[in-house]
């Protein structure tokens, strides 16, 4: 027995040392691709629906080299090829497949995408195939050759295809599989539709051979007069010069590359980004071969006891939670215009804060929100009961975290990285999320770490926040459904709260369901009156929580979820929206709006 303990102990020590030993490496993602010369591969893609993965495995379930990724064509009349992309159905990219084709509404499994595109080689250039997001697992092939695999439905990934492209016609094939599995992140049950497909844009990005890979430009912590950062270069020589210019501040600094990286700092007094004045500056990073431009804001975010400070000023986060569900057409949001519909409603509500749930939303959503002055909570889908003891699950979660931070690290609007939502208390969970928080701080120590908890215990006279995760995070998110999942509506206003931590608390979820247009008594579930009464009672409850520094009620708009089958009421929609998916505002919308406007008057 003793010997076994030692082995287990040795295993755990080795496991954590191997994680800790990783030096700060960002997922290598070209930064701010909007500013890059690129060919869009959006549009119609040919598809083959393949529930048995017949295009990947032979009848012995072995991977085989004659799979659909070969995009084989009949050469002679007797040839036997039992698939043909060119005569197949088509889907739009970007977009989920579930809302594009009725017969794919419930589909979870493998679906093959194929796209042809022309390419003209240019000397001294590198090319990347860049996917903004594919749900859930993507295996990518170019001209029949495997490029690689990506797991995780909400973050970008890329492949260097410089020496794989051919002059003239090329074809890319993607095997997309959105099957839910226990070991995945998220795991098998989630309260949002498992929209499958190439859900965000695809690009062929061309950059000079020696190019700017990645960079970080931010105000140094706790200063308002020093901007610092770094630039990483591909195929650069030591000593190569890099210039970082902020024209509007009449500031330019020179730095030199050592081992592919150049660090810099600039003494400057930028106008600070804040919800009331979301000031962005053009930042130009230039080398002898490459140039990138980005619109970047400069701000500080910190806490002081239970207060959240933006640029040192106590700021209450008047928020709303949002799923990446498009209004009217429903399905995944695929354009900046669709983002703006949701963001304009949040503005109308009087918000200065958005909880983008439960996964990283598109770069367009984050950038549009930043321009509009929204503070952002961005989250990875470590949701409910994932496999906390599975190291592959941990590696997957850490990778999604790394990609999320890599993509949005230059966004001033993003102030909170959320590690998880409603995870059950346990030792493995604490160390799992604890390690994610450590990794996040390693990658970016300028933002606040949070997680949404639903573990509040019953204290002497009310709810007590004492979850050990409260120790790990900077800001504690609390999901609490008084009047819906527990307690009757009127009881909420008198509930008292206490916390074991002297840290800010954000009420990350409160709410209840209502079908737009259904009216009745305030104690009649699903009526607008019930939802409105619930909001009124919860608002009274929250007015008495002195350590609460923000909230993001659940949720801006009704969204699709396969956990919501109640016909004529839910019809596959979670009805906790303040607005229906057809844009109709429910009574509670105006109650929350009034509460936020009231705050501004104070
Ligand atoms: C949970 C969860 C949400 C879910 C909501 C609900 O708190 O975080 O994802 O949609 O409750 O039940 O409506």
Coordinates of C-alpha atoms and ligand atoms in Angstrom, one line a residue, residues 191 358 383 421-422 479 481 485 509 554 559 564 574 576, ligand 1:
X191 CA -27.7 24.6 -22.0
X358 CA -20.0 30.6 -22.1
X383 CA -19.0 24.3 -18.0
X421 CA -19.2 28.2 -15.1
X422 CA -21.1 26.4 -12.4
X479 CA -25.2 32.5 -10.5
X481 CA -31.8 31.9 -9.5
X485 CA -35.0 27.4 -9.5
X509 CA -26.6 35.2 -13.5
X554 CA -29.3 35.8 -17.7
X559 CA -31.5 31.4 -27.3
X564 CA -35.8 23.3 -23.5
X574 CA -34.4 29.1 -23.3
X576 CA -34.9 33.7 -20.0
Ligands
LIG1 C1 -27.3 28.2 -15.6 C2 -26.2 28.2 -16.7 C3 -26.8 28.7 -18.0 C4 -28.2 28.3 -18.2 C5 -29.0 28.9 -17.1 C6 -30.5 28.5 -17.2 O1 -27.0 29.0 -14.7 O2 -25.0 28.9 -16.4 O3 -25.9 28.3 -19.0 O4 -28.7 28.6 -19.4 O5 -28.6 28.5 -15.9 O6 -30.8 27.5 -16.5 O7 -31.2 29.1 -17.9

